[in-house]
């Protein structure tokens, strides 16, 4: 009996996630953060080091990160200690801190990059008036993680967004604070994003004496 064309097509169509690791990307551990910083420093990649540090501190989505302008980060010739960005996905503002490592790497990059407050922090190499694309940002993250021996399939741009949030949550257990830092409208989104489960809750409870 001849198989209908629709069934034949279905049998030949590859599964969309074949060979891929499906699920949330892992957050980086503190040791891995410093390994990537060392990797970038050794290769004198000022732009990449500034991009990496900003991604960790800002906890922004890639689409918001690459569209930041110099004026978002600089005031009076100094790198701000705090900045605010309007999120594209939610249309809500989110604030973040810039710690000394990020401010130092950003200052080194901007000294080389030049430009005005209206220019993008990370310009495209194809069109200098445009910004680094999210696709190129993802490629850079792949390069960084594989450069320090991590599996590219397990890490991505969301790893950088989740990293500091995960560290803060595990250190404090303050889910509401993490929700604010990530710019989530609902705390349920934060729970899902961090991958919090019963084991996490019990571990926090076990470390809290009364």
PDB file of C-alpha atoms in Angstrom:
ATOM      1  CA  UNK A   1       0.000   0.000   0.000  1.00  0.00           C
ATOM      2  CA  UNK A   2       1.411   3.359  -1.047  1.00  0.00           C
ATOM      3  CA  UNK A   3       1.997   5.884   1.735  1.00  0.00           C
ATOM      4  CA  UNK A   4       0.157   9.217   1.328  1.00  0.00           C
ATOM      5  CA  UNK A   5       2.406  12.124   0.367  1.00  0.00           C
ATOM      6  CA  UNK A   6       1.654  14.018   3.604  1.00  0.00           C
ATOM      7  CA  UNK A   7       2.723  11.059   5.753  1.00  0.00           C
ATOM      8  CA  UNK A   8       5.830  10.520   3.634  1.00  0.00           C
ATOM      9  CA  UNK A   9       6.822  14.160   4.086  1.00  0.00           C
ATOM     10  CA  UNK A  10       6.292  13.926   7.822  1.00  0.00           C
ATOM     11  CA  UNK A  11       8.547  10.892   8.108  1.00  0.00           C
ATOM     12  CA  UNK A  12      11.357  12.691   6.280  1.00  0.00           C
ATOM     13  CA  UNK A  13      11.096  15.986   8.135  1.00  0.00           C
ATOM     14  CA  UNK A  14      13.917  16.270  10.733  1.00  0.00           C
ATOM     15  CA  UNK A  15      13.005  16.904  14.341  1.00  0.00           C
ATOM     16  CA  UNK A  16      13.594  20.613  15.094  1.00  0.00           C
ATOM     17  CA  UNK A  17      15.692  19.938  18.196  1.00  0.00           C
ATOM     18  CA  UNK A  18      17.653  16.968  16.897  1.00  0.00           C
ATOM     19  CA  UNK A  19      21.171  17.078  18.294  1.00  0.00           C
ATOM     20  CA  UNK A  20      20.476  20.155  20.393  1.00  0.00           C
ATOM     21  CA  UNK A  21      20.435  20.653  24.133  1.00  0.00           C
ATOM     22  CA  UNK A  22      16.939  21.902  24.947  1.00  0.00           C
ATOM     23  CA  UNK A  23      16.152  23.937  28.045  1.00  0.00           C
ATOM     24  CA  UNK A  24      17.458  26.911  29.950  1.00  0.00           C
ATOM     25  CA  UNK A  25      21.119  27.756  29.473  1.00  0.00           C
ATOM     26  CA  UNK A  26      23.320  27.429  32.529  1.00  0.00           C
ATOM     27  CA  UNK A  27      24.390  30.442  34.551  1.00  0.00           C
ATOM     28  CA  UNK A  28      28.125  30.936  34.924  1.00  0.00           C
ATOM     29  CA  UNK A  29      29.832  30.247  38.230  1.00  0.00           C
ATOM     30  CA  UNK A  30      32.149  32.876  39.768  1.00  0.00           C
ATOM     31  CA  UNK A  31      35.223  30.821  38.841  1.00  0.00           C
ATOM     32  CA  UNK A  32      34.072  30.659  35.205  1.00  0.00           C
ATOM     33  CA  UNK A  33      33.497  34.420  35.133  1.00  0.00           C
ATOM     34  CA  UNK A  34      37.113  35.029  36.091  1.00  0.00           C
ATOM     35  CA  UNK A  35      38.339  32.423  33.616  1.00  0.00           C
ATOM     36  CA  UNK A  36      36.576  34.250  30.777  1.00  0.00           C
ATOM     37  CA  UNK A  37      37.925  37.602  31.971  1.00  0.00           C
ATOM     38  CA  UNK A  38      41.452  36.170  32.020  1.00  0.00           C
ATOM     39  CA  UNK A  39      40.918  34.655  28.553  1.00  0.00           C
ATOM     40  CA  UNK A  40      39.846  38.028  27.127  1.00  0.00           C
ATOM     41  CA  UNK A  41      42.578  39.969  28.928  1.00  0.00           C
ATOM     42  CA  UNK A  42      45.274  37.642  27.617  1.00  0.00           C
ATOM     43  CA  UNK A  43      44.101  38.337  24.080  1.00  0.00           C
ATOM     44  CA  UNK A  44      43.749  42.086  24.718  1.00  0.00           C
ATOM     45  CA  UNK A  45      40.162  42.100  23.546  1.00  0.00           C
ATOM     46  CA  UNK A  46      39.033  45.340  25.164  1.00  0.00           C
ATOM     47  CA  UNK A  47      35.660  45.442  23.461  1.00  0.00           C
ATOM     48  CA  UNK A  48      34.803  41.861  24.353  1.00  0.00           C
ATOM     49  CA  UNK A  49      35.899  42.300  27.963  1.00  0.00           C
ATOM     50  CA  UNK A  50      33.728  45.421  28.295  1.00  0.00           C
ATOM     51  CA  UNK A  51      30.790  43.647  26.629  1.00  0.00           C
ATOM     52  CA  UNK A  52      31.161  40.634  28.909  1.00  0.00           C
ATOM     53  CA  UNK A  53      31.392  42.720  32.093  1.00  0.00           C
ATOM     54  CA  UNK A  54      28.430  44.868  31.070  1.00  0.00           C
ATOM     55  CA  UNK A  55      26.355  41.773  30.281  1.00  0.00           C
ATOM     56  CA  UNK A  56      27.076  40.296  33.716  1.00  0.00           C
ATOM     57  CA  UNK A  57      26.386  43.477  35.706  1.00  0.00           C
ATOM     58  CA  UNK A  58      23.421  44.736  33.694  1.00  0.00           C
ATOM     59  CA  UNK A  59      21.558  41.408  33.542  1.00  0.00           C
ATOM     60  CA  UNK A  60      20.006  42.673  30.294  1.00  0.00           C
ATOM     61  CA  UNK A  61      18.597  40.713  27.389  1.00  0.00           C
ATOM     62  CA  UNK A  62      20.870  40.693  24.362  1.00  0.00           C
ATOM     63  CA  UNK A  63      18.557  42.957  22.362  1.00  0.00           C
ATOM     64  CA  UNK A  64      18.764  45.651  25.058  1.00  0.00           C
ATOM     65  CA  UNK A  65      22.475  45.198  25.709  1.00  0.00           C
ATOM     66  CA  UNK A  66      23.648  45.727  22.128  1.00  0.00           C
ATOM     67  CA  UNK A  67      21.524  48.858  21.696  1.00  0.00           C
ATOM     68  CA  UNK A  68      22.966  50.732  24.657  1.00  0.00           C
ATOM     69  CA  UNK A  69      24.414  54.132  23.825  1.00  0.00           C
ATOM     70  CA  UNK A  70      27.441  55.826  25.340  1.00  0.00           C
ATOM     71  CA  UNK A  71      25.174  58.374  27.009  1.00  0.00           C
ATOM     72  CA  UNK A  72      23.447  55.546  28.889  1.00  0.00           C
ATOM     73  CA  UNK A  73      26.709  54.724  30.659  1.00  0.00           C
ATOM     74  CA  UNK A  74      28.699  57.968  30.769  1.00  0.00           C
ATOM     75  CA  UNK A  75      28.035  61.160  32.699  1.00  0.00           C
ATOM     76  CA  UNK A  76      30.491  64.036  33.011  1.00  0.00           C
ATOM     77  CA  UNK A  77      33.281  61.999  31.473  1.00  0.00           C
ATOM     78  CA  UNK A  78      32.876  59.250  34.079  1.00  0.00           C
ATOM     79  CA  UNK A  79      31.303  55.797  33.872  1.00  0.00           C
ATOM     80  CA  UNK A  80      28.097  55.783  35.882  1.00  0.00           C
ATOM     81  CA  UNK A  81      27.836  53.583  38.964  1.00  0.00           C
ATOM     82  CA  UNK A  82      24.177  53.029  38.098  1.00  0.00           C
ATOM     83  CA  UNK A  83      22.338  53.115  34.806  1.00  0.00           C
ATOM     84  CA  UNK A  84      18.776  52.684  33.580  1.00  0.00           C
ATOM     85  CA  UNK A  85      17.502  51.142  30.349  1.00  0.00           C
ATOM     86  CA  UNK A  86      14.033  50.850  28.849  1.00  0.00           C
ATOM     87  CA  UNK A  87      13.426  47.196  28.004  1.00  0.00           C
ATOM     88  CA  UNK A  88      12.213  46.455  24.496  1.00  0.00           C
ATOM     89  CA  UNK A  89      10.277  43.348  25.457  1.00  0.00           C
ATOM     90  CA  UNK A  90       8.274  44.824  28.326  1.00  0.00           C
ATOM     91  CA  UNK A  91       8.501  48.569  27.712  1.00  0.00           C
ATOM     92  CA  UNK A  92       9.456  48.899  31.394  1.00  0.00           C
ATOM     93  CA  UNK A  93      12.593  50.588  32.743  1.00  0.00           C
ATOM     94  CA  UNK A  94      15.176  48.522  34.596  1.00  0.00           C
ATOM     95  CA  UNK A  95      18.105  49.799  36.637  1.00  0.00           C
ATOM     96  CA  UNK A  96      21.444  48.140  37.216  1.00  0.00           C
ATOM     97  CA  UNK A  97      24.735  48.776  38.935  1.00  0.00           C
ATOM     98  CA  UNK A  98      28.180  48.935  37.353  1.00  0.00           C
ATOM     99  CA  UNK A  99      30.834  47.577  39.695  1.00  0.00           C
ATOM    100  CA  UNK A 100      34.534  48.596  39.560  1.00  0.00           C
ATOM    101  CA  UNK A 101      35.601  45.797  37.180  1.00  0.00           C
ATOM    102  CA  UNK A 102      32.893  46.714  34.683  1.00  0.00           C
ATOM    103  CA  UNK A 103      33.580  50.445  34.978  1.00  0.00           C
ATOM    104  CA  UNK A 104      37.308  49.916  34.411  1.00  0.00           C
ATOM    105  CA  UNK A 105      36.851  47.700  31.349  1.00  0.00           C
ATOM    106  CA  UNK A 106      34.176  50.020  29.947  1.00  0.00           C
ATOM    107  CA  UNK A 107      36.425  53.068  30.382  1.00  0.00           C
ATOM    108  CA  UNK A 108      39.314  51.294  28.628  1.00  0.00           C
ATOM    109  CA  UNK A 109      37.037  50.341  25.741  1.00  0.00           C
ATOM    110  CA  UNK A 110      35.454  53.774  25.343  1.00  0.00           C
ATOM    111  CA  UNK A 111      38.868  55.456  25.415  1.00  0.00           C
ATOM    112  CA  UNK A 112      39.748  53.385  22.353  1.00  0.00           C
ATOM    113  CA  UNK A 113      36.307  53.495  20.764  1.00  0.00           C
ATOM    114  CA  UNK A 114      35.752  57.279  21.001  1.00  0.00           C
ATOM    115  CA  UNK A 115      32.414  58.648  19.838  1.00  0.00           C
ATOM    116  CA  UNK A 116      29.668  60.817  21.301  1.00  0.00           C
ATOM    117  CA  UNK A 117      26.924  60.191  23.843  1.00  0.00           C
ATOM    118  CA  UNK A 118      24.540  59.448  20.955  1.00  0.00           C
ATOM    119  CA  UNK A 119      26.698  56.655  19.532  1.00  0.00           C
ATOM    120  CA  UNK A 120      26.242  52.987  20.322  1.00  0.00           C
ATOM    121  CA  UNK A 121      28.635  51.558  22.904  1.00  0.00           C
ATOM    122  CA  UNK A 122      29.313  48.549  20.683  1.00  0.00           C
ATOM    123  CA  UNK A 123      29.119  49.557  17.006  1.00  0.00           C
ATOM    124  CA  UNK A 124      28.670  47.149  14.148  1.00  0.00           C
ATOM    125  CA  UNK A 125      31.808  46.429  12.172  1.00  0.00           C
ATOM    126  CA  UNK A 126      29.714  46.333   9.002  1.00  0.00           C
ATOM    127  CA  UNK A 127      27.882  49.624   9.527  1.00  0.00           C
ATOM    128  CA  UNK A 128      29.632  51.917  12.014  1.00  0.00           C
ATOM    129  CA  UNK A 129      26.444  53.922  12.500  1.00  0.00           C
ATOM    130  CA  UNK A 130      24.629  50.780  13.622  1.00  0.00           C
ATOM    131  CA  UNK A 131      25.085  48.575  16.658  1.00  0.00           C
ATOM    132  CA  UNK A 132      26.479  45.100  17.188  1.00  0.00           C
ATOM    133  CA  UNK A 133      23.835  42.567  16.187  1.00  0.00           C
ATOM    134  CA  UNK A 134      22.340  40.088  18.638  1.00  0.00           C
ATOM    135  CA  UNK A 135      23.521  37.299  16.339  1.00  0.00           C
ATOM    136  CA  UNK A 136      27.109  38.519  16.531  1.00  0.00           C
ATOM    137  CA  UNK A 137      26.785  38.887  20.296  1.00  0.00           C
ATOM    138  CA  UNK A 138      25.653  35.248  20.491  1.00  0.00           C
ATOM    139  CA  UNK A 139      28.640  34.179  18.360  1.00  0.00           C
ATOM    140  CA  UNK A 140      30.995  36.026  20.702  1.00  0.00           C
ATOM    141  CA  UNK A 141      29.496  34.323  23.747  1.00  0.00           C
ATOM    142  CA  UNK A 142      29.983  30.943  22.036  1.00  0.00           C
ATOM    143  CA  UNK A 143      33.614  31.847  21.440  1.00  0.00           C
ATOM    144  CA  UNK A 144      34.192  32.955  25.029  1.00  0.00           C
ATOM    145  CA  UNK A 145      32.730  29.873  26.677  1.00  0.00           C
ATOM    146  CA  UNK A 146      34.460  27.413  24.356  1.00  0.00           C
ATOM    147  CA  UNK A 147      37.693  29.368  24.850  1.00  0.00           C
ATOM    148  CA  UNK A 148      37.690  28.378  28.531  1.00  0.00           C
ATOM    149  CA  UNK A 149      36.652  24.793  27.900  1.00  0.00           C
ATOM    150  CA  UNK A 150      32.880  25.003  28.443  1.00  0.00           C
ATOM    151  CA  UNK A 151      30.268  23.320  26.255  1.00  0.00           C
ATOM    152  CA  UNK A 152      28.801  25.773  23.780  1.00  0.00           C
ATOM    153  CA  UNK A 153      25.504  23.873  23.791  1.00  0.00           C
ATOM    154  CA  UNK A 154      25.069  24.502  27.520  1.00  0.00           C
ATOM    155  CA  UNK A 155      25.741  28.248  27.577  1.00  0.00           C
ATOM    156  CA  UNK A 156      24.480  31.275  25.663  1.00  0.00           C
ATOM    157  CA  UNK A 157      23.596  34.937  25.977  1.00  0.00           C
ATOM    158  CA  UNK A 158      20.934  34.136  28.577  1.00  0.00           C
ATOM    159  CA  UNK A 159      23.653  32.521  30.683  1.00  0.00           C
ATOM    160  CA  UNK A 160      25.170  35.973  31.133  1.00  0.00           C
ATOM    161  CA  UNK A 161      21.778  37.495  31.945  1.00  0.00           C
ATOM    162  CA  UNK A 162      21.072  34.792  34.538  1.00  0.00           C
ATOM    163  CA  UNK A 163      24.518  34.666  36.129  1.00  0.00           C
ATOM    164  CA  UNK A 164      24.453  37.524  38.627  1.00  0.00           C
ATOM    165  CA  UNK A 165      20.749  37.063  39.316  1.00  0.00           C
ATOM    166  CA  UNK A 166      21.373  33.418  40.241  1.00  0.00           C
ATOM    167  CA  UNK A 167      24.323  34.316  42.469  1.00  0.00           C
ATOM    168  CA  UNK A 168      22.288  37.001  44.259  1.00  0.00           C
ATOM    169  CA  UNK A 169      19.358  34.657  44.778  1.00  0.00           C
ATOM    170  CA  UNK A 170      21.466  31.832  46.166  1.00  0.00           C
ATOM    171  CA  UNK A 171      23.296  34.238  48.486  1.00  0.00           C
ATOM    172  CA  UNK A 172      20.200  36.019  49.803  1.00  0.00           C
ATOM    173  CA  UNK A 173      17.077  34.034  48.926  1.00  0.00           C
ATOM    174  CA  UNK A 174      15.474  37.386  48.071  1.00  0.00           C
ATOM    175  CA  UNK A 175      13.358  36.524  45.057  1.00  0.00           C
ATOM    176  CA  UNK A 176      11.623  39.909  44.961  1.00  0.00           C
ATOM    177  CA  UNK A 177      14.963  41.715  44.661  1.00  0.00           C
ATOM    178  CA  UNK A 178      15.997  39.461  41.782  1.00  0.00           C
ATOM    179  CA  UNK A 179      12.650  40.081  40.090  1.00  0.00           C
ATOM    180  CA  UNK A 180      13.294  43.832  40.190  1.00  0.00           C
ATOM    181  CA  UNK A 181      16.854  43.458  38.919  1.00  0.00           C
ATOM    182  CA  UNK A 182      15.740  41.326  35.966  1.00  0.00           C
ATOM    183  CA  UNK A 183      12.833  43.644  35.165  1.00  0.00           C
ATOM    184  CA  UNK A 184      10.242  40.864  35.317  1.00  0.00           C
ATOM    185  CA  UNK A 185       6.621  41.952  35.693  1.00  0.00           C
ATOM    186  CA  UNK A 186       5.614  38.779  37.557  1.00  0.00           C
ATOM    187  CA  UNK A 187       7.512  36.918  40.231  1.00  0.00           C
ATOM    188  CA  UNK A 188       6.405  33.633  38.645  1.00  0.00           C
ATOM    189  CA  UNK A 189       8.519  34.549  35.618  1.00  0.00           C
ATOM    190  CA  UNK A 190      11.532  34.985  37.877  1.00  0.00           C
ATOM    191  CA  UNK A 191      10.952  31.591  39.486  1.00  0.00           C
ATOM    192  CA  UNK A 192      10.839  29.911  36.079  1.00  0.00           C
ATOM    193  CA  UNK A 193      13.796  31.903  34.768  1.00  0.00           C
ATOM    194  CA  UNK A 194      16.059  30.958  37.655  1.00  0.00           C
ATOM    195  CA  UNK A 195      14.882  27.350  37.533  1.00  0.00           C
ATOM    196  CA  UNK A 196      14.018  27.370  41.241  1.00  0.00           C
ATOM    197  CA  UNK A 197      12.670  24.069  42.527  1.00  0.00           C
ATOM    198  CA  UNK A 198      11.876  22.375  45.833  1.00  0.00           C
ATOM    199  CA  UNK A 199      15.520  21.445  46.417  1.00  0.00           C
ATOM    200  CA  UNK A 200      16.555  25.102  46.166  1.00  0.00           C
ATOM    201  CA  UNK A 201      13.864  26.126  48.636  1.00  0.00           C
ATOM    202  CA  UNK A 202      14.865  23.405  51.108  1.00  0.00           C
ATOM    203  CA  UNK A 203      18.547  24.297  50.816  1.00  0.00           C
ATOM    204  CA  UNK A 204      17.762  27.914  51.702  1.00  0.00           C
ATOM    205  CA  UNK A 205      15.621  26.786  54.639  1.00  0.00           C
ATOM    206  CA  UNK A 206      18.342  24.467  55.939  1.00  0.00           C
ATOM    207  CA  UNK A 207      20.847  27.340  55.965  1.00  0.00           C
ATOM    208  CA  UNK A 208      18.523  29.608  57.961  1.00  0.00           C
ATOM    209  CA  UNK A 209      18.687  29.152  61.726  1.00  0.00           C
ATOM    210  CA  UNK A 210      16.162  30.709  64.090  1.00  0.00           C
TER     211      UNK A 210
END
